[in-house]
Structure formats: C-alpha cells, structure tokens
Short mmCIF file of C-alpha atoms in Angstrom, two decimals:
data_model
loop_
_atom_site.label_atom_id
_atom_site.label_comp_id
_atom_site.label_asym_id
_atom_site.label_seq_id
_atom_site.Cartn_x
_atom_site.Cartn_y
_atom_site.Cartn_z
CA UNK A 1427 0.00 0.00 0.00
CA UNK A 1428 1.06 3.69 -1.11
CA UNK A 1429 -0.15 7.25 -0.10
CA UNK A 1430 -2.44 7.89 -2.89
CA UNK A 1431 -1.78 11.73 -3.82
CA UNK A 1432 -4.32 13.47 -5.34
CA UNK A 1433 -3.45 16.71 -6.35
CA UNK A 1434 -5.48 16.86 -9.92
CA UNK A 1435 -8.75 17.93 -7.73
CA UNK A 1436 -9.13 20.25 -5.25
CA UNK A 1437 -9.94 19.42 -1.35
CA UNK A 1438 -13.03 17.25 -1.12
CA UNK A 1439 -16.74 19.21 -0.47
CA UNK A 1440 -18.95 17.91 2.61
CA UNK A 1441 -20.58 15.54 0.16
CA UNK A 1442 -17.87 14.21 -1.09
CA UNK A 1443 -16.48 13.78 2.43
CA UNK A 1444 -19.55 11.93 3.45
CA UNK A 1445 -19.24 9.82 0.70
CA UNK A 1446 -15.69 8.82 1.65
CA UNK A 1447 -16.66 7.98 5.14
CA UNK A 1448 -19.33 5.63 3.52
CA UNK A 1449 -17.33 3.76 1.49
CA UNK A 1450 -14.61 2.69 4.45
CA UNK A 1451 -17.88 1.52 6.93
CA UNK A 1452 -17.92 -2.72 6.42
CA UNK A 1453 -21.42 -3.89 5.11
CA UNK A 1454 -23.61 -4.92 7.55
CA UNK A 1455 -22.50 -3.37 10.59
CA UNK A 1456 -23.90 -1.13 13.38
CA UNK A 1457 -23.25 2.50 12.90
CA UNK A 1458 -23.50 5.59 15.23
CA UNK A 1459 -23.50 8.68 13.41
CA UNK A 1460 -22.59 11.83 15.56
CA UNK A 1461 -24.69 14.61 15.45
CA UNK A 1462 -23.46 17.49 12.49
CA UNK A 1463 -21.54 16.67 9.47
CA UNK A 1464 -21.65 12.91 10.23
CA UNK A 1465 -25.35 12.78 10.12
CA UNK A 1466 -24.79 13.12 5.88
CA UNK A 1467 -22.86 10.00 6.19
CA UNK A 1468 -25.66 8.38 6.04
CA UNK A 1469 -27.08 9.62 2.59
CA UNK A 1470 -24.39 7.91 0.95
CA UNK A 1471 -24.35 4.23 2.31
CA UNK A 1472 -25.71 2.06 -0.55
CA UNK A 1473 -28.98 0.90 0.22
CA UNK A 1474 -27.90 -2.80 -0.31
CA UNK A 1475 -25.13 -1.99 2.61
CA UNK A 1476 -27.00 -3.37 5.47
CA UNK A 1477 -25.46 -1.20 7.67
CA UNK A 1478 -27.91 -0.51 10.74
CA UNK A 1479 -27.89 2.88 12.58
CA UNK A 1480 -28.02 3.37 16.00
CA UNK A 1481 -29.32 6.91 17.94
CA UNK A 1482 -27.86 6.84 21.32
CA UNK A 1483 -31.20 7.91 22.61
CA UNK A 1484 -32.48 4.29 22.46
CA UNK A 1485 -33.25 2.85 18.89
CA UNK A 1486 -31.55 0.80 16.44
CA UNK A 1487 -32.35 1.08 12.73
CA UNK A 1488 -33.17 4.63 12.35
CA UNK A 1489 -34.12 5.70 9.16
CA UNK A 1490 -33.74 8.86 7.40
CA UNK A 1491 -35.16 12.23 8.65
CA UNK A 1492 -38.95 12.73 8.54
CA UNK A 1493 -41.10 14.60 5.97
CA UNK A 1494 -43.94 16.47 6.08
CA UNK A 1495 -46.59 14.23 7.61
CA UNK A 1496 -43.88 11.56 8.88
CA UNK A 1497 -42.83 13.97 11.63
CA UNK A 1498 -43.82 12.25 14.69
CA UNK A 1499 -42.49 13.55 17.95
CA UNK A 1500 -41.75 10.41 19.60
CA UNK A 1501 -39.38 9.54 17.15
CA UNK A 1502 -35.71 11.53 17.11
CA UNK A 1503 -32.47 11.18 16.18
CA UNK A 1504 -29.74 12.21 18.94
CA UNK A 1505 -29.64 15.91 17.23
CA UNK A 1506 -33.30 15.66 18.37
CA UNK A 1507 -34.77 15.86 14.12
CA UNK A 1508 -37.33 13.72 13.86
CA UNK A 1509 -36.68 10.79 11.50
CA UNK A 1510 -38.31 7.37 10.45
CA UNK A 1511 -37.67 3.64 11.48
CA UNK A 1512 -36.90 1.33 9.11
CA UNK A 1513 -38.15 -2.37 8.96
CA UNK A 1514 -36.19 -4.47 11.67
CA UNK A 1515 -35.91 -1.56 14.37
CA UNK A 1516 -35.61 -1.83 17.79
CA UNK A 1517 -36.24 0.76 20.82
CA UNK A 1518 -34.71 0.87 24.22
CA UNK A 1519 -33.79 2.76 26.83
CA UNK A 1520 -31.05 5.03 27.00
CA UNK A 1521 -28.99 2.10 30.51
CA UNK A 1522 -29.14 -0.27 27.13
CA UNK A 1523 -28.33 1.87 24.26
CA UNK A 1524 -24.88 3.11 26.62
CA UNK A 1525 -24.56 -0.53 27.85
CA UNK A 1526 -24.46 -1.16 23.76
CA UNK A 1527 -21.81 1.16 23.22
CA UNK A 1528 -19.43 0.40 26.28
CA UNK A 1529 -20.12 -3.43 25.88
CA UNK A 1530 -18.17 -3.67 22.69
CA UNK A 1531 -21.40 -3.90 20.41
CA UNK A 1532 -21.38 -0.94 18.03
CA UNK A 1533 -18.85 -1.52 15.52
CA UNK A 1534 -18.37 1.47 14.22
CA UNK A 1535 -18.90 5.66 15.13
CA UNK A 1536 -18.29 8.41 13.42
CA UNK A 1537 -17.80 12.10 15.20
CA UNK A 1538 -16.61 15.12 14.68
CA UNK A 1539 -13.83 16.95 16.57
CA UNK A 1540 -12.02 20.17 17.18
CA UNK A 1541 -8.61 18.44 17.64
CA UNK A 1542 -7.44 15.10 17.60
CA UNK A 1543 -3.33 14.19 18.50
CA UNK A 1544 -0.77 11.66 16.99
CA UNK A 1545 -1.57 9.08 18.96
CA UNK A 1546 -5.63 9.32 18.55
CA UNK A 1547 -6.60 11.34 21.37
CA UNK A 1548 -9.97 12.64 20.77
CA UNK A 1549 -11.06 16.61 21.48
CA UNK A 1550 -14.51 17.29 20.39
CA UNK A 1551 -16.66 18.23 23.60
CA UNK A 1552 -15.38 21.34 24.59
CA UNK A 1553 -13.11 24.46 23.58
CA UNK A 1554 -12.73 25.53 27.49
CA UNK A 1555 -12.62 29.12 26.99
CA UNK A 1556 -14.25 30.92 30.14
CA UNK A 1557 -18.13 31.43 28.63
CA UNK A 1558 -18.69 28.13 26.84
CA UNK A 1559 -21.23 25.87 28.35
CA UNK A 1560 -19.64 22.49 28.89
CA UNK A 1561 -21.94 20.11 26.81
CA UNK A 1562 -20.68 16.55 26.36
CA UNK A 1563 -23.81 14.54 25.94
CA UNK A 1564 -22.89 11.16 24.59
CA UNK A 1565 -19.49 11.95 23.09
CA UNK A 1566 -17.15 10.37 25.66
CA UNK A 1567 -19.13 7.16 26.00
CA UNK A 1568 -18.87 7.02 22.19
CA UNK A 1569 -15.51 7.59 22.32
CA UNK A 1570 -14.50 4.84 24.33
CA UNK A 1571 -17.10 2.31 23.01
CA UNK A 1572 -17.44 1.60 19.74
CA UNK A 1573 -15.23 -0.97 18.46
CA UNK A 1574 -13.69 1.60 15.92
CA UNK A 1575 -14.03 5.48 15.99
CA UNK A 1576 -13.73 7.35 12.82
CA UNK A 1577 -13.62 11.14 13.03
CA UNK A 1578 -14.41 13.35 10.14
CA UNK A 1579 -13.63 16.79 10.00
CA UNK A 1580 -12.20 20.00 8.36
CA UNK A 1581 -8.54 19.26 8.24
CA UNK A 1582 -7.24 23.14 8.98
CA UNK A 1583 -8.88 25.58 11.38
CA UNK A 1584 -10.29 28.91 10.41
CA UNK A 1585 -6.34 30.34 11.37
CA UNK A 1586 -5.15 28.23 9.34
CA UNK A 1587 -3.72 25.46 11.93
CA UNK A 1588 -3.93 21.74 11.40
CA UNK A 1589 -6.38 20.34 13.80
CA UNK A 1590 -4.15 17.18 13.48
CA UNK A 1591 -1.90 17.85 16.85
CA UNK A 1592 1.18 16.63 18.60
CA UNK A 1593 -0.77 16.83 21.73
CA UNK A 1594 -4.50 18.30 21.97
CA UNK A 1595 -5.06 21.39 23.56
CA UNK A 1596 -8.85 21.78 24.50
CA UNK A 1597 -10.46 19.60 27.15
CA UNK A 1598 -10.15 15.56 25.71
CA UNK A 1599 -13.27 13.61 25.15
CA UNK A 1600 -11.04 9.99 25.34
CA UNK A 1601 -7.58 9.00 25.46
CA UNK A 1602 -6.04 7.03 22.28
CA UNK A 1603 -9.50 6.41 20.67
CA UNK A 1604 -9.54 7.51 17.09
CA UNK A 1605 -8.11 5.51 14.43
CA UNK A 1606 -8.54 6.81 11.39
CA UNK A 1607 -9.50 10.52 10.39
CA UNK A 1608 -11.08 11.79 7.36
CA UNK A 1609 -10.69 15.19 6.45
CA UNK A 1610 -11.28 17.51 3.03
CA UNK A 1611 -7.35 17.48 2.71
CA UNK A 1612 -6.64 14.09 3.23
CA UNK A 1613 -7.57 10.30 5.06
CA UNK A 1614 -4.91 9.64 8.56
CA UNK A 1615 -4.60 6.35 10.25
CA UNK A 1616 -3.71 7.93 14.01
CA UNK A 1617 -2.86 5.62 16.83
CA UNK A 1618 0.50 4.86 19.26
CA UNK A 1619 2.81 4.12 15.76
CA UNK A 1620 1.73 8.30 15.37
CA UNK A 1621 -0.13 9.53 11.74
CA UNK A 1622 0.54 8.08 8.76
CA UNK A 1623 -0.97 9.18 5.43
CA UNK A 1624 -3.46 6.99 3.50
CA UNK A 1625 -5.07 9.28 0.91
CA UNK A 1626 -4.26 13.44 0.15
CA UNK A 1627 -6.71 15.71 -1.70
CA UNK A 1628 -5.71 19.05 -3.51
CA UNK A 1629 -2.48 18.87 -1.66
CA UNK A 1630 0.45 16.24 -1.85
CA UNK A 1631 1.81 14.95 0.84
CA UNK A 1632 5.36 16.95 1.06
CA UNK A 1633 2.64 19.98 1.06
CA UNK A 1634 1.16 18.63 4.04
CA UNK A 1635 3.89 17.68 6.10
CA UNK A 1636 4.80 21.37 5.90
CA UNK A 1637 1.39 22.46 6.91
CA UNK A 1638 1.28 20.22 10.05
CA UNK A 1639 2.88 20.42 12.92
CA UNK A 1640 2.52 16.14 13.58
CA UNK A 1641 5.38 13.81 12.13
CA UNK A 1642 3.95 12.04 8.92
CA UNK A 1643 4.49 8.93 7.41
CA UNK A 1644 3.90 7.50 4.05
CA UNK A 1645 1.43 4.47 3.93
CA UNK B 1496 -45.17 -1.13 48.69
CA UNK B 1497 -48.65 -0.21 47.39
CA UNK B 1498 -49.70 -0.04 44.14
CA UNK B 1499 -49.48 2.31 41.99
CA UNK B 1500 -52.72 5.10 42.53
CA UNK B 1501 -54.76 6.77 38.90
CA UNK B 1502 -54.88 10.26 39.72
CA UNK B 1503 -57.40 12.65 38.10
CA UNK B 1504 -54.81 16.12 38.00
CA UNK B 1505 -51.17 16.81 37.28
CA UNK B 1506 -51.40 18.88 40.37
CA UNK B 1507 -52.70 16.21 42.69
CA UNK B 1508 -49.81 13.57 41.00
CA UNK B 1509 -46.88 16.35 42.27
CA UNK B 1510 -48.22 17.02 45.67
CA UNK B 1511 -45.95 16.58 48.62
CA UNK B 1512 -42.85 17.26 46.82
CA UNK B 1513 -40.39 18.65 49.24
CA UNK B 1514 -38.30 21.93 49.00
CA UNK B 1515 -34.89 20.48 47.86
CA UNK B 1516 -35.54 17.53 46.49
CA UNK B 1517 -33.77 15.73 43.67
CA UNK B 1518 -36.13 15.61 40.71
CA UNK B 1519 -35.53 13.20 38.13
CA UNK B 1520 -36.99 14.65 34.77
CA UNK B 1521 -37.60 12.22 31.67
CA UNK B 1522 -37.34 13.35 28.59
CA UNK B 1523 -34.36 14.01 25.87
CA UNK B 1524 -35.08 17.18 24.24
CA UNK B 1525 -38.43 17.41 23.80
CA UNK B 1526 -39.92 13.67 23.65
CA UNK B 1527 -40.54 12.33 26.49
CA UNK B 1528 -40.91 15.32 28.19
CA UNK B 1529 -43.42 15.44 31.19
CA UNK B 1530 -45.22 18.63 30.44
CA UNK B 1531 -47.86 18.64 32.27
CA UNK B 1532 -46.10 17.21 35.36
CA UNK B 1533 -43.68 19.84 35.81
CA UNK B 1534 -46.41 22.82 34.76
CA UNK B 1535 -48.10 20.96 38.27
CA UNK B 1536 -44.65 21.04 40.07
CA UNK B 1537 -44.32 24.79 38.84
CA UNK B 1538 -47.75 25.49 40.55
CA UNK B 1539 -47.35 23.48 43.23
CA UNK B 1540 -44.46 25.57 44.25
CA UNK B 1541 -41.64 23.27 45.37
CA UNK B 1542 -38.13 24.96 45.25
CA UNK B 1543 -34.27 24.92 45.58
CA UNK B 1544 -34.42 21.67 43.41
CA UNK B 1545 -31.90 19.65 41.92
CA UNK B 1546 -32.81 18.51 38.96
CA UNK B 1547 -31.56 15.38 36.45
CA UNK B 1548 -31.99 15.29 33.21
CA UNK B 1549 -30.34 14.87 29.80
CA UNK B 1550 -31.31 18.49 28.61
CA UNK B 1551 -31.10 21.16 30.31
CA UNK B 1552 -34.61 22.67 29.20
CA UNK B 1553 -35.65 23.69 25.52
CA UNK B 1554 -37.45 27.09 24.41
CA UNK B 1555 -39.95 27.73 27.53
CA UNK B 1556 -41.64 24.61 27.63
CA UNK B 1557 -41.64 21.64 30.04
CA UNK B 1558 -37.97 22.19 32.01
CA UNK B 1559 -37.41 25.38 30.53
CA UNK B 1560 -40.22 26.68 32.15
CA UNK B 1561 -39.54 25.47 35.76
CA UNK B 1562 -36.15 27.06 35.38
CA UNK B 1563 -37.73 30.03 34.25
CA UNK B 1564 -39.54 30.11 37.73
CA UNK B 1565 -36.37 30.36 39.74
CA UNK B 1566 -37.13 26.89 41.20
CA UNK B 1567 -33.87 25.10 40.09
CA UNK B 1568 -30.67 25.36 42.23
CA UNK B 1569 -28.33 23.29 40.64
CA UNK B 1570 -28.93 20.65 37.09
CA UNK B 1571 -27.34 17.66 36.55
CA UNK B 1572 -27.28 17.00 32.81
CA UNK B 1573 -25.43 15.90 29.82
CA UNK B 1574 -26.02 18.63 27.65
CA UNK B 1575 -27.77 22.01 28.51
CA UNK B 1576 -26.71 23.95 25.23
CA UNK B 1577 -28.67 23.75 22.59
CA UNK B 1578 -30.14 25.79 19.82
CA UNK B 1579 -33.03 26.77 21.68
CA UNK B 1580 -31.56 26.72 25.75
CA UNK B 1581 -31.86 30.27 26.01
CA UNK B 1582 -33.29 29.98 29.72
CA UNK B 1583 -30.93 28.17 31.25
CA UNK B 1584 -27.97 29.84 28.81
CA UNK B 1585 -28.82 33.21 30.73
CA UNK B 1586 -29.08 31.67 34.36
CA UNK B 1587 -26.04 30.12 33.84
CA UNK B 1588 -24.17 33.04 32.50
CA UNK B 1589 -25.47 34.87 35.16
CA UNK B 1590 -24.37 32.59 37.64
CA UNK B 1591 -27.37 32.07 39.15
CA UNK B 1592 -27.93 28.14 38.99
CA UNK B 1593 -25.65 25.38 39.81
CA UNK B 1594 -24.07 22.73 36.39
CA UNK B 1595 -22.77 19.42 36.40
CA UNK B 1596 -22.14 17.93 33.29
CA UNK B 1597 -22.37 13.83 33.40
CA UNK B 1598 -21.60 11.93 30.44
CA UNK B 1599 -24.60 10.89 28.59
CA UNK B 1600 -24.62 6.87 29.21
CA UNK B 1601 -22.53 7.70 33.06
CA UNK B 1602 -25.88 9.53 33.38
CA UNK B 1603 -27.78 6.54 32.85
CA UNK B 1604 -26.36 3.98 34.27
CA UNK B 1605 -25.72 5.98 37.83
CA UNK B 1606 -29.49 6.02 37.54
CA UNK B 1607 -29.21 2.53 37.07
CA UNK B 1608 -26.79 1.71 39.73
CA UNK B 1609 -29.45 3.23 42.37
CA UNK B 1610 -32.22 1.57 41.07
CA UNK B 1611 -30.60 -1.31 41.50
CA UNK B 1612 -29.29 -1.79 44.59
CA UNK B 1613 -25.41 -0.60 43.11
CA UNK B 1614 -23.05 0.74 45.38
CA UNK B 1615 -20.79 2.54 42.76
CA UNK B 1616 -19.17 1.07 39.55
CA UNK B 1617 -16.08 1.30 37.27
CA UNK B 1618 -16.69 3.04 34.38
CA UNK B 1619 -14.17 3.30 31.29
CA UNK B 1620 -15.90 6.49 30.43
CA UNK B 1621 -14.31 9.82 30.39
CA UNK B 1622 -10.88 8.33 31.92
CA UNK B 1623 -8.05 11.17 31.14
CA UNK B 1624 -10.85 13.59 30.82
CA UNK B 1625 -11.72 16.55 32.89
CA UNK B 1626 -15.03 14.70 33.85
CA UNK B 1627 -12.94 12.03 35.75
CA UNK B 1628 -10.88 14.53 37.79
CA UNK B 1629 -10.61 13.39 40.99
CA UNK B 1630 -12.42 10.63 40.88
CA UNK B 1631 -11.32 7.21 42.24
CA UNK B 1632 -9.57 5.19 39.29
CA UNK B 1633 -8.24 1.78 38.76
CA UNK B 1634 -6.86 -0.91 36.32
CA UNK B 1635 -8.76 -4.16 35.60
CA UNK B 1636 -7.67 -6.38 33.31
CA UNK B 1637 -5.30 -3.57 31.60
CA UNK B 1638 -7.89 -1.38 31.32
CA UNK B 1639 -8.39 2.15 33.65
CA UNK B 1640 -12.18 2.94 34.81
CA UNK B 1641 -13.05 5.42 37.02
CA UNK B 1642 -15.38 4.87 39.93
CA UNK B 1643 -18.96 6.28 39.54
CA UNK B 1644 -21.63 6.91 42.27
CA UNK B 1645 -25.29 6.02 41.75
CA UNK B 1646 -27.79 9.10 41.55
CA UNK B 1647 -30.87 8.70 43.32
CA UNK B 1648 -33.79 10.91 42.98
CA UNK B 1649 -36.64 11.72 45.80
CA UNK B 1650 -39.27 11.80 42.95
CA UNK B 1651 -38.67 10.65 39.19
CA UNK B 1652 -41.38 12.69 36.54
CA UNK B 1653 -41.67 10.64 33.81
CA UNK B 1654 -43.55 10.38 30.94
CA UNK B 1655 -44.92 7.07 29.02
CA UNK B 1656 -47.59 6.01 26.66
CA UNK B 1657 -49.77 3.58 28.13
CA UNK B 1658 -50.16 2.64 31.99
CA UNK B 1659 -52.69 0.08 33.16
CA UNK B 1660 -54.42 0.79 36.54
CA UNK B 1661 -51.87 -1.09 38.54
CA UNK B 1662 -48.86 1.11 37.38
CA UNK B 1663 -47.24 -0.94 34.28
CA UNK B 1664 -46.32 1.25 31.15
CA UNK B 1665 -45.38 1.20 28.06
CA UNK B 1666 -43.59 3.88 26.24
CA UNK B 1667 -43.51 5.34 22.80
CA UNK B 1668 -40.57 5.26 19.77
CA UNK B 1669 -37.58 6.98 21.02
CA UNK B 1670 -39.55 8.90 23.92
CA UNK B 1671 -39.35 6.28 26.00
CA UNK B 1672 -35.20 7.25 26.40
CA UNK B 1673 -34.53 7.68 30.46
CA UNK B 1674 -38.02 6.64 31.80
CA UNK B 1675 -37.87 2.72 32.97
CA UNK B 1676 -34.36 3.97 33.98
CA UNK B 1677 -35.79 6.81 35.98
CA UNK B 1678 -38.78 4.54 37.07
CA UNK B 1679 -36.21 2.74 38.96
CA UNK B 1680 -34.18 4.91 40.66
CA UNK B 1681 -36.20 7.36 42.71
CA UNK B 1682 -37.80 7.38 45.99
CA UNK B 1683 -41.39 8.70 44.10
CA UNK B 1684 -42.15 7.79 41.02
CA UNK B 1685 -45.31 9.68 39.01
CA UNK B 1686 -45.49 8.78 35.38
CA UNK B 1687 -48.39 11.12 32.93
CA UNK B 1688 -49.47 9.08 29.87
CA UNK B 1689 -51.57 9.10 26.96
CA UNK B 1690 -53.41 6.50 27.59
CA UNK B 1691 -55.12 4.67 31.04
CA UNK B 1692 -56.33 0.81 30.34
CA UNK B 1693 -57.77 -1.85 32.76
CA UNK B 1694 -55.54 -4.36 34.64
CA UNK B 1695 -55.22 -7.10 31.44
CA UNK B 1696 -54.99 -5.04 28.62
CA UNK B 1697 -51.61 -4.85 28.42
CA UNK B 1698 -49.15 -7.67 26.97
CA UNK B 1699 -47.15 -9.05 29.76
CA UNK B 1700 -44.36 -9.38 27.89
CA UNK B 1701 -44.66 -5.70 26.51
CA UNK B 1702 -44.74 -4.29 29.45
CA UNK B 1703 -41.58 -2.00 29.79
CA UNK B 1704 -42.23 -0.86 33.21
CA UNK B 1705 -43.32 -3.23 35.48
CA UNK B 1706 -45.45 -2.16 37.96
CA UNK B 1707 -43.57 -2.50 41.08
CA UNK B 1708 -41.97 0.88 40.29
CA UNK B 1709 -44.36 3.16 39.85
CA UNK B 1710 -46.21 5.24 42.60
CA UNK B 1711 -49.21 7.33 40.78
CA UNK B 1712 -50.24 8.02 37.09
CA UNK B 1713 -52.33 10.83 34.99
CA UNK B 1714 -53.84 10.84 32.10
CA UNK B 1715 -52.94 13.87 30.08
CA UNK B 1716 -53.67 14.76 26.23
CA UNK B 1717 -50.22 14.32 24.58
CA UNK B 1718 -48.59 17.18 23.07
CA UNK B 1719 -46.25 17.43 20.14
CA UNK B 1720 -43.64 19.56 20.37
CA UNK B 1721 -40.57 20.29 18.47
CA UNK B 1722 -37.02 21.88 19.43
CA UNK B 1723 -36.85 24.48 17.29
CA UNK B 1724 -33.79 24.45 15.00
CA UNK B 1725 -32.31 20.87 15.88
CA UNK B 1726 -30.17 19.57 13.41
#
C-alpha cells in the first residue's frame, strides 16, 4: 500500500467527504452517526449496505429524517430531528443503548472533533474558553465504546492550523481512541505508531507535512 | 409497597414534593418530556431543586419553564446547550444556577446503579478527561475505569404512553429514552401518559415498566412539540 496523492482535484466538499466515510464503513454493521456533518454520512451508504444505525437515545435502525406528515415527535435522532424507522428496528432505553456502546457492540462511530493528536486522542466536547457551556452529551461514551471510531472533519482551522496535533489542547473527550480521520485534505490512520498518510486531496503529501505540525508517514 | 394510585390532575400527582428535592426529569429534548407534570410542580411551588436530566430545558416549555420560575438550584445534565436553551444559557451566565455535566450513558447507568441496589461502579468512560478529575480510578484487566456513584432521585417525573391501573407502562418510539431507567431509581415515582387501560390489557411481555416501580399516574392529552432548530 502507497499514499495515494491526489493533487489533480481540489480538497473534497462535505458531500464528497460523506461519501468517503461511507465507502470505508464494512457492510452490515452497526453504525452511530454523531450529530453534524456525520449525520450526511448516512445519505451515501448504498442501500444494499446493510449497515444498521443506531441513535444513542435508544433505537436501532433509524431511518432517514422525517417529511412532512412523517414527523412524529416520539421519534428523534440524537440531534433531536425527527426521523423514520426502518423495517427491523428496535427501541430501548437510553442504561441499554450506553450498555451497547461500552459493551463492545457498536462496531463502528463516526464524530466530529475540534482536535485530535498523533496518537488518537480525541477533542470534540469542549473548547474551554471561560463562557462556553460544557456540553458533552454522549461523546465520551462514544468515544470509548465503539469498536472503531472514525472522526471526520475539516482538516485546517479557520487560522489556518492543522487540527491534526502533537498533543491536543482543548479539554479531551477519550484518550487514544480515534483511528482513522477523514478530512477535506486528506484520510490519517492515528494511533500509538503516530499519523501516517493513507489518501491526500488538492495537496500532496510533502505539502502537508509542511502544513502540520505532527510527524507524517507515508502508507 | 402499594400499588401504583390513577390520579385525576397533574397537580394532585406532584403534591408533597419537598423543598430540595432531587427531581428526576424524563425526557431528551423534547420527547418524552413530562409537560404537564412539571407545569403541576411549577404550581405546586416546590423549590431549591436539583434537577436530572439529559437536557437542560428547551425554548420555555416543560424544564425550561420550571427554570424560568427560579425553582432550580443546581442541574445535573449531559447537555444544557442547545439551539433553543436560552433559559438556562442566561441563568447560567449569570451565575445564578448550579451545572454538572455527566456523560450521557454515566448519566444513565448511575441512575441505574441506584435503582438497583449498586453501590458505585467502574466506568471506562471519560478516563483522562476533565469529567474524571478526581475521581477514584483503577486498572482491571489492563484497562483504567473510574469509579462512579449512583444518583438517586426523591421523585422521578416521567412520561410514558400507556399505563394500566396497577402502574405498568409502556412507552412510545424513542420517547421512552430515560423513563424505565428513571422509574427505577427514585424514591417517588409519578409517570403522565396518553393513555389509562384496565388491569389485562396490556401484553405481559410488553410491558416496559413493570409495575412494582411506579407510585401514581395521569392521564394527560399528549402534546407534540418540536425543538426548534435541531439539526
């Protein structure tokens, strides 16, 4: 295997950064989608994939978001939109759906962050400055439960840093969790042997590695 | 314990709540959320509560609203900002009531852990985070959990679909999220449903709630309400 460079395009759009996410979740496995930009992951799973979607406010096979006369109260997604059950869905209370997650069940979430290190530390709940709210609703337990965590996310902050860090500097949500990240510049595999790169977009990879501040290696 | 008592009011359901009490609220956002119970708790006057719930209140309704009436010291929660948590946003800001954020499923299952009988339990959750500071942690197996303490609430105000006369209940979709957790873990538990049937009519092996935990039901006409720009 080889970092595939592709500088002939430009960085990837949300859609197409969906999409990418979608094509690296196995076929027939259970999903969590974090609230935000992970929520369009769904829209491009191919409807023969299988994959089931859990909401960790108690229901497995959640469909896509209501219309019109489907809105029905009772039924939300964790970003609390109302959405549809597919055929095959199951409810439960939020003890089970957690006990789901930490048990080792969920094979596979996808969340956003603000930072993640090197070695797949996860920062996504909070910034910390003075007079933010501290809000961390399901993001730690997700963090430390499903079987593999994917994080998708904008690759460079609004200053222009890499939000790929030696060491993360706002509040963690879990220690050494993330394995891969997918961002508009490029797909990292993070973990203890540090960041290598698997795929670049609208950059190469010597163009990167002078943008970030994190060690890279070639896949 | 005796069973469960119908009541005809909200109001009469919330009676003999106690200044300072720990209220369990059901509800995430806005399903699930027992409206009419805490409108009763709001006239009924009770204050200096502590309240748990996953939300911290959304628009004026339900929560919001008995925040709104000043009757909330402190609110254990997983996450109070949201799009439309303008209530609690400016009591917070103003420093005027009391946070502490719990991890979503830690929420849960300390619920859990009172309602069952649990002393405390490891937890891998939140270990190297700021939510485990100074909490007791340890290694099993190669892997670091932190201890967590059940919460236990003098009354639990939850909301379900269906009771039957003797207490059982049944829940809706993705509304039913903390109640039968909730239903377990407080002292007083008073559930408002949709829906009142005779002893029978429910399906044994439907039944979410089993009786044994619930204290006193109303019937109230559901409401359907959204949280305005969720996404």
């Amino acid at each position: 295997m080889s970092t595939q460079e592709h500088t002939d395009r430009g960085p990837l759009d949300r859609d197409e950064l969906a999409a990418r996410v979608a094509q690296d979740i196995p076929d027939g496995s259970y999903v969590n989608l974090g609230i935000g930009q992970p929520t369009k992951v769904a829209d491009h799973l191919a409807a023969d994939s299988g994959v089931v979607l859990h909401t960790e406010n108690g229901m497995l096979g959640m469909g896509p978001a209501a219309q019109d006369d489907e809105v029905d109260t009772d039924l939300t997604n964790a970003g609390k939109v109302p959405v549809t059950e597919l055929p095959g869905a199951a409810y439960f209370h939020h003890a089970d759906s957690f006990a789901m997650m930490r048990g080792g069940h969920l094979d596979v979430c996808v969340l956003g962050a603000f930072q993640v290190a090197g070695n797949g530390d996860l920062a996504n709940w909070h910034t910390g400055a003075p007079d933010a709210i501290p809000a961390v609703g399901g993001a730690m337990d997700l963090a430390i439960g499903a079987k593999d965590v994917l994080v998708m996310m904008s690759l460079f902050a609004k200053d222009g840093s890499a939000k790929i860090v030696p060491a993360c500097t706002y509040p963690l949500t879990g220690v050494g969790c993330v394995s891969r990240v997918y961002t508009d510049h490029g797909v990292f595999a993070v973990g203890p042997d540090g960041v290598t790169v698997l795929e670049t977009y609208g950059l190469s990879f010597d163009e990167l590695a002078e943008r970030m501040d994190v060690p890279l290696q070639r896949a | 314990m005796t069973r469960a008592t119908v009541l005809d009011t909200a109001r009469e359901a919330v009676d003999g709540i106690e200044d300072g009490s720990t209220v369990l609220v059901g509800g995430f956002g806005l399903a699930g959320m027992p409206f009419d119970l805490i409108e009763a708790l709001i006239d009924q006057g009770a204050k200096d509560l502590t309240v748990v719930s996953n939300n911290a209140g959304n628009g004026e309704w339900g929560l919001a609203a008995l925040l709104k009436a000043g009757r909330v010291r402190k609110v254990v929660c997983s996450f109070p900002r949201q799009s439309d948590s303008y209530v609690f946003d400016e009591l917070y800001r103003s420093g005027r009531i009391e946070l502490e954020v719990v991890p979503q499923g830690n929420l849960a299952e300390r619920m859990r852990a009172a309602g069952a009988g649990i002393g405390a339990f490891y937890c891998p959750t939140a270990v190297g985070t700021p939510l485990a500071e100074g909490k007791e942690v340890r290694e099993i197996d190669g892997r670091t959990y932190v201890l967590e303490m059940p919460i236990k609430g003098d009354v639990a105000l939850i909301s379900a679909h269906t009771a039957d006369r003797m207490g059982n209940l049944v829940y809706r979709k993705t509304a039913r999220n903390f109640g039968p957790v909730m239903a377990t873990a407080a002292t007083t538990v008073v559930a408002q449903v949709s829906e009142v049937v005779e002893v029978g009519t429910l399906d044994p092996e439907a039944v979410v709630t089993p009786s044994i935990y619930v204290d006193r039901v109303v019937r109230v006409e559901p409401r359907h309400l959204q949280v305005e720009g969720a996404r």
